[in-house]
Tab-separated table of C-alpha atoms in Angstrom:
chain	number	residue	atom	x	y	z
H	1	MET	CA	16.478	34.265	-2.609
H	2	THR	CA	19.092	36.131	-4.596
H	3	ALA	CA	18.168	36.046	-8.278
H	4	SER	CA	15.073	37.565	-9.845
H	5	SER	CA	12.479	35.413	-11.597
H	6	LYS	CA	11.106	36.938	-14.783
H	7	THR	CA	8.607	34.158	-15.319
H	8	SER	CA	5.266	34.342	-13.537
H	9	PRO	CA	4.840	31.683	-10.857
H	10	ALA	CA	1.309	31.096	-12.159
H	11	GLY	CA	2.353	28.403	-14.629
H	12	LEU	CA	3.425	26.130	-11.771
H	13	ILE	CA	0.442	26.823	-9.515
H	14	ASP	CA	-2.767	24.821	-9.137
H	15	HIS	CA	-5.147	27.632	-8.139
H	16	THR	CA	-7.017	25.857	-5.381
H	17	LEU	CA	-10.366	26.114	-3.640
H	18	LEU	CA	-11.284	22.953	-1.769
H	19	LEU	CA	-13.423	24.033	1.163
H	20	PRO	CA	-16.631	22.285	2.247
H	21	THR	CA	-18.278	25.706	1.892
H	22	THR	CA	-17.067	26.398	-1.654
H	23	THR	CA	-19.942	27.734	-3.781
H	24	ALA	CA	-20.551	27.749	-7.534
H	25	ALA	CA	-20.049	31.523	-7.550
H	26	ALA	CA	-16.657	31.140	-5.883
H	27	ILE	CA	-15.659	28.591	-8.533
H	28	GLU	CA	-16.605	31.048	-11.279
H	29	SER	CA	-14.398	33.742	-9.732
H	30	LEU	CA	-11.575	31.228	-9.320
H	31	CYS	CA	-11.811	30.313	-13.009
H	32	GLU	CA	-11.753	33.969	-14.081
H	33	GLU	CA	-8.650	34.552	-11.968
H	34	ALA	CA	-7.037	31.428	-13.384
H	35	VAL	CA	-7.581	32.590	-16.961
H	36	GLU	CA	-6.397	36.125	-16.216
H	37	HIS	CA	-3.126	34.961	-14.667
H	38	ALA	CA	-2.666	31.713	-16.630
H	39	PHE	CA	-2.491	29.398	-13.643
H	40	ALA	CA	-1.671	25.771	-14.479
H	41	SER	CA	-5.078	24.620	-13.286
H	42	VAL	CA	-7.934	25.226	-10.939
H	43	CYS	CA	-8.040	22.536	-8.242
H	44	ILE	CA	-11.654	22.200	-7.142
H	45	PRO	CA	-14.323	19.952	-5.590
H	46	PRO	CA	-15.699	17.151	-7.797
H	47	VAL	CA	-19.222	18.549	-7.798
H	48	PHE	CA	-18.049	21.711	-9.594
H	49	VAL	CA	-16.004	20.063	-12.350
H	50	PRO	CA	-18.690	20.550	-15.031
H	51	HIS	CA	-19.006	24.248	-14.093
H	52	ALA	CA	-15.249	24.795	-14.266
H	53	ALA	CA	-14.853	22.820	-17.489
H	54	ARG	CA	-17.418	25.094	-19.124
H	55	ALA	CA	-15.856	28.258	-17.702
H	56	LEU	CA	-12.351	27.274	-18.798
H	57	TYR	CA	-13.134	25.794	-22.200
H	58	GLY	CA	-10.445	26.792	-24.702
H	59	SER	CA	-8.480	28.830	-22.144
H	60	GLY	CA	-5.531	26.497	-21.663
H	61	VAL	CA	-6.169	26.383	-17.918
H	62	LYS	CA	-6.843	22.819	-16.837
H	63	VAL	CA	-9.494	21.527	-14.471
H	64	CYS	CA	-7.985	19.496	-11.633
H	65	SER	CA	-10.180	17.698	-9.125
H	66	VAL	CA	-9.807	15.330	-6.211
H	67	VAL	CA	-10.500	11.669	-5.477
H	68	GLY	CA	-10.906	10.170	-2.012
H	69	PHE	CA	-10.282	13.603	-0.602
H	70	PRO	CA	-9.123	14.485	2.009
H	71	CYS	CA	-9.055	11.316	4.147
H	72	GLY	CA	-8.158	8.724	1.505
H	73	PHE	CA	-10.254	6.036	3.167
H	74	SER	CA	-13.027	5.594	0.625
H	75	THR	CA	-12.929	2.242	-1.175
H	76	PRO	CA	-10.794	1.536	-4.259
H	77	ARG	CA	-13.945	1.000	-6.313
H	78	SER	CA	-15.329	4.321	-5.228
H	79	LYS	CA	-12.043	6.099	-6.042
H	80	VAL	CA	-11.943	4.523	-9.489
H	81	GLN	CA	-15.560	5.463	-10.190
H	82	GLU	CA	-14.883	8.998	-8.972
H	83	ALA	CA	-11.889	9.297	-11.318
H	84	VAL	CA	-13.859	7.984	-14.292
H	85	GLU	CA	-16.692	10.412	-13.644
H	86	LEU	CA	-14.350	13.374	-13.174
H	87	ILE	CA	-12.463	12.684	-16.408
H	88	SER	CA	-15.702	12.189	-18.331
H	89	SER	CA	-17.079	15.476	-17.027
H	90	GLY	CA	-14.040	17.561	-17.932
H	91	ALA	CA	-11.262	17.121	-15.372
H	92	GLU	CA	-7.796	16.885	-16.919
H	93	GLU	CA	-5.807	16.237	-13.745
H	94	ILE	CA	-6.623	14.108	-10.696
H	95	ASP	CA	-5.261	14.580	-7.177
H	96	MET	CA	-6.032	11.406	-5.229
H	97	VAL	CA	-5.366	10.638	-1.572
H	98	MET	CA	-3.715	7.261	-0.969
H	99	GLN	CA	-5.030	4.785	1.620
H	100	ILE	CA	-3.045	6.248	4.492
H	101	GLY	CA	-4.278	3.791	7.129
H	102	SER	CA	-3.494	0.757	4.984
H	103	PHE	CA	-0.072	2.197	4.167
H	104	LEU	CA	0.632	2.681	7.887
H	105	SER	CA	-0.502	-0.941	8.438
H	106	GLY	CA	2.143	-2.074	5.949
H	107	ASP	CA	-0.392	-3.180	3.340
H	108	ILE	CA	1.628	-1.567	0.557
H	109	ASN	CA	0.373	-3.817	-2.241
H	110	PHE	CA	-3.210	-2.791	-1.574
H	111	VAL	CA	-2.308	0.908	-1.598
H	112	GLU	CA	-0.186	0.560	-4.729
H	113	ASP	CA	-2.851	-1.431	-6.595
H	114	GLU	CA	-5.429	1.214	-5.855
H	115	ILE	CA	-3.192	3.964	-7.233
H	116	ALA	CA	-2.519	1.894	-10.364
H	117	GLN	CA	-6.270	1.442	-10.866
H	118	VAL	CA	-6.912	5.172	-10.592
H	119	VAL	CA	-4.050	5.870	-13.015
H	120	ILE	CA	-5.719	3.542	-15.548
H	121	ALA	CA	-9.126	5.121	-14.896
H	122	ALA	CA	-7.670	8.591	-15.482
H	123	GLU	CA	-6.476	7.512	-18.948
H	124	LYS	CA	-3.902	10.013	-20.178
H	125	SER	CA	-4.625	12.612	-17.505
H	126	PRO	CA	-1.914	13.139	-14.892
H	127	VAL	CA	-2.559	11.623	-11.456
H	128	LYS	CA	-0.992	13.185	-8.377
H	129	VAL	CA	-0.915	11.026	-5.264
H	130	ILE	CA	-1.329	12.782	-1.938
H	131	VAL	CA	0.654	10.793	0.623
H	132	GLU	CA	0.006	13.180	3.564
H	133	CYS	CA	3.603	13.485	4.745
H	134	CYS	CA	2.608	14.769	8.191
H	135	TYR	CA	1.572	11.217	9.134
H	136	LEU	CA	4.682	9.478	7.757
H	137	SER	CA	8.149	8.805	9.120
H	138	ARG	CA	11.198	9.581	6.980
H	139	ALA	CA	11.470	5.929	5.944
H	140	GLN	CA	7.757	5.835	5.096
H	141	LYS	CA	8.063	8.961	2.936
H	142	ILE	CA	10.829	7.240	0.962
H	143	GLU	CA	8.798	4.037	0.701
H	144	ALA	CA	5.723	6.013	-0.427
H	145	THR	CA	7.775	7.733	-3.136
H	146	GLU	CA	8.943	4.383	-4.540
H	147	MET	CA	5.412	3.020	-4.397
H	148	VAL	CA	3.910	6.020	-6.217
H	149	CYS	CA	6.576	5.726	-8.936
H	150	ARG	CA	5.935	1.976	-9.355
H	151	ALA	CA	2.161	2.516	-9.559
H	152	GLY	CA	2.560	4.718	-12.636
H	153	ALA	CA	1.366	8.014	-11.185
H	154	ASP	CA	2.704	11.303	-12.501
H	155	PHE	CA	3.255	13.250	-9.298
H	156	ILE	CA	3.640	12.692	-5.592
H	157	LYS	CA	1.942	15.419	-3.546
H	158	THR	CA	2.872	16.249	0.024
H	159	SER	CA	-0.429	17.108	1.683
H	160	SER	CA	-4.167	17.522	1.416
H	161	GLY	CA	-4.199	20.745	3.396
H	162	PHE	CA	-6.567	19.079	5.894
H	163	GLY	CA	-3.920	17.361	8.025
H	164	PRO	CA	-2.217	18.747	11.139
H	165	SER	CA	0.488	20.237	8.934
H	166	GLY	CA	0.923	21.075	5.262
H	167	ALA	CA	3.960	21.137	3.002
H	168	VAL	CA	7.408	21.165	4.618
H	169	VAL	CA	10.489	22.129	2.589
H	170	ALA	CA	12.566	19.218	3.909
H	171	ASP	CA	9.847	16.763	2.839
H	172	VAL	CA	9.790	18.171	-0.668
H	173	ALA	CA	13.580	17.851	-0.893
H	174	LEU	CA	13.304	14.233	0.286
H	175	LEU	CA	10.596	13.360	-2.250
H	176	VAL	CA	12.531	15.101	-5.029
H	177	GLU	CA	15.737	13.278	-4.149
H	178	ASN	CA	14.065	9.872	-3.987
H	179	SER	CA	11.835	10.219	-7.018
H	180	ALA	CA	14.939	11.332	-8.937
H	181	GLY	CA	13.078	12.805	-11.877
H	182	ARG	CA	10.794	9.817	-12.454
H	183	ILE	CA	7.711	11.779	-11.331
H	184	GLY	CA	6.897	15.358	-10.437
H	185	VAL	CA	6.585	16.626	-6.882
H	186	LYS	CA	3.667	18.839	-5.877
H	187	ALA	CA	3.967	20.845	-2.684
H	188	ALA	CA	0.639	21.867	-1.159
H	189	GLY	CA	-0.810	22.931	2.172
H	190	GLY	CA	-0.028	26.270	3.813
H	191	ILE	CA	1.820	27.851	0.847
H	192	ARG	CA	0.576	31.408	1.139
H	193	SER	CA	3.263	33.817	-0.081
H	194	PHE	CA	5.748	34.328	-2.901
H	195	ALA	CA	8.525	33.647	-0.385
H	196	ASP	CA	6.918	30.277	0.446
H	197	TYR	CA	6.558	29.548	-3.258
H	198	CYS	CA	10.244	30.286	-3.880
H	199	GLN	CA	11.348	28.011	-1.039
H	200	PHE	CA	9.396	25.044	-2.370
H	201	VAL	CA	10.463	25.590	-5.966
H	202	ALA	CA	14.058	25.876	-4.826
H	203	ALA	CA	13.629	22.523	-3.046
H	204	GLY	CA	12.613	21.003	-6.371
H	205	ALA	CA	8.813	21.113	-6.382
H	206	THR	CA	7.506	21.019	-9.953
H	207	ARG	CA	3.970	22.014	-9.026
H	208	ILE	CA	2.558	24.148	-6.218
H	209	GLY	CA	-0.952	23.876	-4.804
H	210	SER	CA	-2.184	27.025	-3.133
H	211	SER	CA	-5.387	28.803	-2.267
H	212	SER	CA	-3.330	32.015	-2.116
H	213	GLY	CA	-2.433	32.128	-5.803
H	214	LEU	CA	-3.466	35.753	-6.209
H	215	ALA	CA	-1.339	36.869	-3.248
H	216	ILE	CA	1.641	34.948	-4.639
H	217	ILE	CA	1.254	36.621	-8.041
H	218	GLU	CA	0.868	40.092	-6.503
H	219	GLN	CA	3.968	39.630	-4.373
H	220	TRP	CA	5.884	38.330	-7.381
H	221	GLN	CA	4.855	41.385	-9.406
H	222	GLN	CA	6.056	43.668	-6.603
H	223	ASN	CA	9.375	41.813	-6.537
H	224	GLU	CA	9.734	41.303	-10.262
H	225	PHE	CA	12.484	43.863	-10.744
H	226	ALA	CA	14.002	43.403	-7.321
H	227	SER	CA	16.143	40.446	-6.383
H	228	SER	CA	13.565	37.938	-5.395
H	229	CYS	CA	13.536	34.281	-6.297
H	230	SER	CA	16.220	31.698	-6.689
H	231	LYS	CA	15.758	28.209	-7.982
H	232	GLY	CA	18.698	27.261	-5.725
E	1	MET	CA	-27.586	16.483	36.073
E	2	THR	CA	-29.700	15.467	39.013
E	3	ALA	CA	-31.165	12.017	38.397
E	4	SER	CA	-29.177	8.824	37.931
E	5	SER	CA	-29.311	6.839	34.701
E	6	LYS	CA	-29.346	3.097	35.186
E	7	THR	CA	-29.143	2.399	31.456
E	8	SER	CA	-25.727	2.331	29.824
E	9	PRO	CA	-25.161	5.189	27.395
E	10	ALA	CA	-23.644	2.683	24.944
E	11	GLY	CA	-26.967	1.925	23.250
E	12	LEU	CA	-27.176	5.500	21.955
E	13	ILE	CA	-23.542	5.818	20.924
E	14	ASP	CA	-21.982	5.294	17.496
E	15	HIS	CA	-18.488	4.184	18.554
E	16	THR	CA	-16.470	6.187	16.068
E	17	LEU	CA	-13.040	6.046	14.461
E	18	LEU	CA	-12.812	8.157	11.335
E	19	LEU	CA	-9.218	9.324	11.086
E	20	PRO	CA	-7.165	9.306	7.885
E	21	THR	CA	-4.639	7.218	9.840
E	22	THR	CA	-7.117	4.581	11.051
E	23	THR	CA	-5.655	1.095	10.576
E	24	ALA	CA	-7.264	-2.324	10.210
E	25	ALA	CA	-5.913	-3.253	13.663
E	26	ALA	CA	-7.568	-0.215	15.220
E	27	ILE	CA	-10.868	-1.204	13.582
E	28	GLU	CA	-10.595	-4.671	15.109
E	29	SER	CA	-10.086	-3.204	18.584
E	30	LEU	CA	-12.981	-0.813	18.036
E	31	CYS	CA	-15.247	-3.727	17.088
E	32	GLU	CA	-14.216	-5.715	20.178
E	33	GLU	CA	-14.978	-2.724	22.392
E	34	ALA	CA	-18.305	-2.220	20.649
E	35	VAL	CA	-19.349	-5.809	21.288
E	36	GLU	CA	-18.175	-5.727	24.913
E	37	HIS	CA	-20.156	-2.596	25.745
E	38	ALA	CA	-23.015	-3.036	23.240
E	39	PHE	CA	-22.564	0.246	21.435
E	40	ALA	CA	-25.241	1.017	18.838
E	41	SER	CA	-22.719	0.815	16.026
E	42	VAL	CA	-19.151	1.321	14.987
E	43	CYS	CA	-18.823	4.347	12.701
E	44	ILE	CA	-15.818	3.721	10.457
E	45	PRO	CA	-14.122	4.499	7.122
E	46	PRO	CA	-15.634	2.876	3.996
E	47	VAL	CA	-12.519	0.848	3.239
E	48	PHE	CA	-12.885	-1.094	6.514
E	49	VAL	CA	-16.589	-1.961	6.232
E	50	PRO	CA	-15.935	-5.570	5.144
E	51	HIS	CA	-13.521	-6.069	8.085
E	52	ALA	CA	-16.007	-4.672	10.595
E	53	ALA	CA	-18.961	-6.586	9.122
E	54	ARG	CA	-17.014	-9.821	9.600
E	55	ALA	CA	-15.889	-8.876	13.124
E	56	LEU	CA	-19.403	-7.889	14.209
E	57	TYR	CA	-21.386	-10.650	12.505
E	58	GLY	CA	-24.192	-11.837	14.806
E	59	SER	CA	-23.241	-9.417	17.602
E	60	GLY	CA	-26.132	-6.975	17.258
E	61	VAL	CA	-23.676	-4.088	16.857
E	62	LYS	CA	-24.223	-2.393	13.518
E	63	VAL	CA	-21.652	-1.222	11.005
E	64	CYS	CA	-22.091	2.453	10.159
E	65	SER	CA	-19.997	4.115	7.482
E	66	VAL	CA	-19.741	7.451	5.723
E	67	VAL	CA	-20.516	8.869	2.292
E	68	GLY	CA	-19.025	12.047	0.841
E	69	PHE	CA	-17.131	12.452	4.062
E	70	PRO	CA	-16.106	14.888	5.456
E	71	CYS	CA	-16.422	17.684	2.860
E	72	GLY	CA	-19.680	16.687	1.161
E	73	PHE	CA	-18.510	17.929	-2.226
E	74	SER	CA	-18.152	14.671	-4.122
E	75	THR	CA	-20.717	14.225	-6.894
E	76	PRO	CA	-24.237	12.833	-6.360
E	77	ARG	CA	-23.386	9.856	-8.552
E	78	SER	CA	-20.317	9.120	-6.512
E	79	LYS	CA	-22.260	9.392	-3.241
E	80	VAL	CA	-24.935	7.023	-4.533
E	81	GLN	CA	-22.348	4.503	-5.732
E	82	GLU	CA	-20.550	4.754	-2.401
E	83	ALA	CA	-23.798	4.067	-0.523
E	84	VAL	CA	-24.642	1.081	-2.728
E	85	GLU	CA	-21.194	-0.408	-2.236
E	86	LEU	CA	-21.246	0.154	1.531
E	87	ILE	CA	-24.642	-1.491	1.947
E	88	SER	CA	-23.652	-4.419	-0.259
E	89	SER	CA	-20.479	-4.959	1.756
E	90	GLY	CA	-22.163	-4.976	5.158
E	91	ALA	CA	-22.907	-1.432	6.336
E	92	GLU	CA	-26.300	-1.077	8.028
E	93	GLU	CA	-26.258	2.678	8.597
E	94	ILE	CA	-24.982	5.512	6.395
E	95	ASP	CA	-23.801	8.923	7.575
E	96	MET	CA	-23.644	11.178	4.513
E	97	VAL	CA	-22.461	14.775	4.261
E	98	MET	CA	-24.821	17.056	2.344
E	99	GLN	CA	-23.607	19.386	-0.431
E	100	ILE	CA	-22.760	22.248	1.909
E	101	GLY	CA	-21.574	24.652	-0.804
E	102	SER	CA	-24.686	24.128	-2.920
E	103	PHE	CA	-26.883	24.559	0.144
E	104	LEU	CA	-25.124	27.837	0.965
E	105	SER	CA	-25.669	28.910	-2.672
E	106	GLY	CA	-29.415	28.366	-2.206
E	107	ASP	CA	-29.563	25.376	-4.546
E	108	ILE	CA	-31.752	23.470	-2.118
E	109	ASN	CA	-33.426	21.227	-4.711
E	110	PHE	CA	-30.076	19.848	-5.798
E	111	VAL	CA	-29.041	19.110	-2.216
E	112	GLU	CA	-32.405	17.554	-1.380
E	113	ASP	CA	-32.456	15.388	-4.526
E	114	GLU	CA	-29.027	14.036	-3.697
E	115	ILE	CA	-30.115	13.061	-0.194
E	116	ALA	CA	-33.228	11.370	-1.577
E	117	GLN	CA	-31.075	9.377	-4.015
E	118	VAL	CA	-28.777	8.182	-1.237
E	119	VAL	CA	-31.808	7.244	0.875
E	120	ILE	CA	-33.069	5.081	-2.000
E	121	ALA	CA	-29.599	3.587	-2.550
E	122	ALA	CA	-29.367	2.701	1.151
E	123	GLU	CA	-32.592	0.690	0.868
E	124	LYS	CA	-33.936	0.045	4.360
E	125	SER	CA	-30.794	1.173	6.177
E	126	PRO	CA	-31.029	4.431	8.117
E	127	VAL	CA	-29.391	7.465	6.537
E	128	LYS	CA	-28.095	10.286	8.718
E	129	VAL	CA	-27.428	13.581	6.996
E	130	ILE	CA	-24.523	15.644	8.265
E	131	VAL	CA	-25.426	19.294	7.713
E	132	GLU	CA	-22.272	20.742	9.386
E	133	CYS	CA	-24.031	23.267	11.622
E	134	CYS	CA	-20.860	25.311	12.177
E	135	TYR	CA	-21.229	26.714	8.643
E	136	LEU	CA	-24.967	27.492	8.874
E	137	SER	CA	-26.971	30.421	10.233
E	138	ARG	CA	-29.927	29.759	12.525
E	139	ALA	CA	-32.360	30.130	9.589
E	140	GLN	CA	-30.243	27.767	7.482
E	141	LYS	CA	-30.221	25.150	10.253
E	142	ILE	CA	-34.025	25.272	10.313
E	143	GLU	CA	-34.193	25.117	6.508
E	144	ALA	CA	-31.741	22.176	6.475
E	145	THR	CA	-33.876	20.307	9.003
E	146	GLU	CA	-36.984	20.681	6.820
E	147	MET	CA	-35.042	19.618	3.755
E	148	VAL	CA	-33.618	16.504	5.433
E	149	CYS	CA	-37.114	15.520	6.608
E	150	ARG	CA	-38.581	16.024	3.119
E	151	ALA	CA	-35.799	13.972	1.501
E	152	GLY	CA	-36.751	10.918	3.538
E	153	ALA	CA	-33.632	10.597	5.664
E	154	ASP	CA	-33.798	9.074	9.139
E	155	PHE	CA	-31.556	11.411	11.104
E	156	ILE	CA	-30.065	14.867	10.887
E	157	LYS	CA	-26.516	14.993	12.248
E	158	THR	CA	-24.826	18.154	13.493
E	159	SER	CA	-21.212	17.772	12.417
E	160	SER	CA	-18.550	15.717	10.709
E	161	GLY	CA	-15.981	16.387	13.415
E	162	PHE	CA	-13.705	17.919	10.735
E	163	GLY	CA	-15.211	21.419	10.769
E	164	PRO	CA	-14.076	24.377	12.874
E	165	SER	CA	-16.498	23.292	15.598
E	166	GLY	CA	-18.425	20.158	16.536
E	167	ALA	CA	-21.769	19.634	18.217
E	168	VAL	CA	-23.294	22.546	20.147
E	169	VAL	CA	-26.137	21.949	22.616
E	170	ALA	CA	-28.201	24.889	21.329
E	171	ASP	CA	-27.983	23.508	17.774
E	172	VAL	CA	-29.216	20.102	18.896
E	173	ALA	CA	-32.146	21.729	20.688
E	174	LEU	CA	-32.964	23.704	17.515
E	175	LEU	CA	-32.840	20.609	15.276
E	176	VAL	CA	-34.934	18.621	17.770
E	177	GLU	CA	-37.529	21.375	18.000
E	178	ASN	CA	-37.811	21.785	14.234
E	179	SER	CA	-37.727	18.140	13.275
E	180	ALA	CA	-40.462	17.595	15.863
E	181	GLY	CA	-40.100	13.838	16.073
E	182	ARG	CA	-40.166	13.232	12.314
E	183	ILE	CA	-36.478	12.192	12.282
E	184	GLY	CA	-33.791	11.466	14.845
E	185	VAL	CA	-31.054	13.926	15.776
E	186	LYS	CA	-27.452	12.767	16.041
E	187	ALA	CA	-25.001	14.968	17.921
E	188	ALA	CA	-21.370	14.438	16.969
E	189	GLY	CA	-18.051	16.240	17.107
E	190	GLY	CA	-16.183	16.950	20.321
E	191	ILE	CA	-18.383	14.825	22.622
E	192	ARG	CA	-15.733	13.420	24.937
E	193	SER	CA	-17.202	12.874	28.410
E	194	PHE	CA	-20.259	11.473	30.179
E	195	ALA	CA	-21.140	15.049	31.155
E	196	ASP	CA	-21.091	16.056	27.459
E	197	TYR	CA	-23.204	13.007	26.617
E	198	CYS	CA	-25.792	13.930	29.239
E	199	GLN	CA	-26.051	17.500	27.968
E	200	PHE	CA	-26.751	16.403	24.417
E	201	VAL	CA	-29.226	13.700	25.407
E	202	ALA	CA	-30.995	16.220	27.637
E	203	ALA	CA	-31.239	18.527	24.610
E	204	GLY	CA	-33.033	15.739	22.746
E	205	ALA	CA	-30.301	13.981	20.761
E	206	THR	CA	-31.387	10.422	19.926
E	207	ARG	CA	-27.931	9.305	18.834
E	208	ILE	CA	-24.444	10.352	19.870
E	209	GLY	CA	-21.328	10.044	17.739
E	210	SER	CA	-18.116	9.921	19.711
E	211	SER	CA	-14.579	8.661	19.457
E	212	SER	CA	-14.498	8.723	23.279
E	213	GLY	CA	-17.087	6.010	23.816
E	214	LEU	CA	-14.940	4.104	26.300
E	215	ALA	CA	-14.308	7.197	28.416
E	216	ILE	CA	-18.030	7.972	28.433
E	217	ILE	CA	-18.856	4.438	29.585
E	218	GLU	CA	-16.169	4.494	32.285
E	219	GLN	CA	-17.399	7.811	33.625
E	220	TRP	CA	-20.983	6.559	33.539
E	221	GLN	CA	-19.971	3.447	35.501
E	222	GLN	CA	-18.262	5.632	38.106
E	223	ASN	CA	-21.409	7.742	38.370
E	224	GLU	CA	-23.906	4.929	38.127
E	225	PHE	CA	-24.891	4.954	41.776
E	226	ALA	CA	-24.341	8.655	42.288
E	227	SER	CA	-26.671	11.290	40.986
E	228	SER	CA	-25.419	11.690	37.470
E	229	CYS	CA	-27.575	12.099	34.422
E	230	SER	CA	-30.842	13.855	33.777
E	231	LYS	CA	-32.807	13.689	30.582
E	232	GLY	CA	-33.973	17.257	31.391
């Protein structure tokens, strides 16, 4: 990290709150923070999408929600229905978890078809596909990247944040290299500081998911006039 | 544990495999084990319900699957659709996760209505409601028990196995005391041995969820003629 970054990191961050215990009041605070700092989106549980859509109306901050989250093992029909409902109730971005077990079984067509169906269901809204890198070998990460590109999704996302490990810089570099600009790469899971943020952006991530967005912004502000962040 | 139990524990156990990485092959093995030992059910990801229904046809072992699992924050409509699809594709029991965040916000009517809708969608199949005790105070556990009874569910279930802690004996005793025979109590999460099993059954659990069903059966067989298990 040798050069300073004058631009707020907020524009690349999905301001995230995806806990089983997340309350409506917490979503309202999250939305206020997102508007104040101009985060790219709030990434929130499906049940709160109507609340967030109302709170963010006209603000420019998008509502992002999740499909088949975090295990990815709900049925294709149920993922498609979830996507349709989320879009119709105000979500503008969808983070879906792929069928990890079927992918590990080598049933790539099934996994790819499901992603393609969710992409269609999401209409023009970007779909990010969580491949949960912590469960995949290097070769499988490369195969997953190709599959996500073929299926027409807009981003590949490293992690749900519920697995045994979150985003890893080397994984992001691998996904970036193999997607080669065809889709975006979202790093998520365990990104808690401005230093973390800088590492993942330097590795080529085009979106960051974090539940520590405020801490990242505060640390960026403290470092704004110091040498702080390099895009590598 | 002072008296021996001649009856296999299998009849009370939902033989469970609910990992993001669960493969079709693993489901087939699970079903074979379930038939061999006569477990109450296999508790499996939605996407594998058709596989398991085929594998278990005519065996007497039920297919149990999950709705809104493990976070509970998918929408009511999506939970209802998931339940309908699971039942129509061969599931005979449904373990659903309640809206934990809404419950914690005090929006009890919303949580109760959702459970009642899933109960209707499941038709005659038993519905177990996962209340995720690790997030609830003692008063909230009692309130959740009343709510689950009112909503017409068949069981209250302690945990998803994805929270910071699983089943706790004192919680099971509390749910048993407060449900007072109106519904069953399923203990799940971290139950890995025959000794664990005995503790939870002694506390009044009427169903046990475990991914260590084989170990429990083996330990029970080893203890079958020794003094081993007391129902307290």
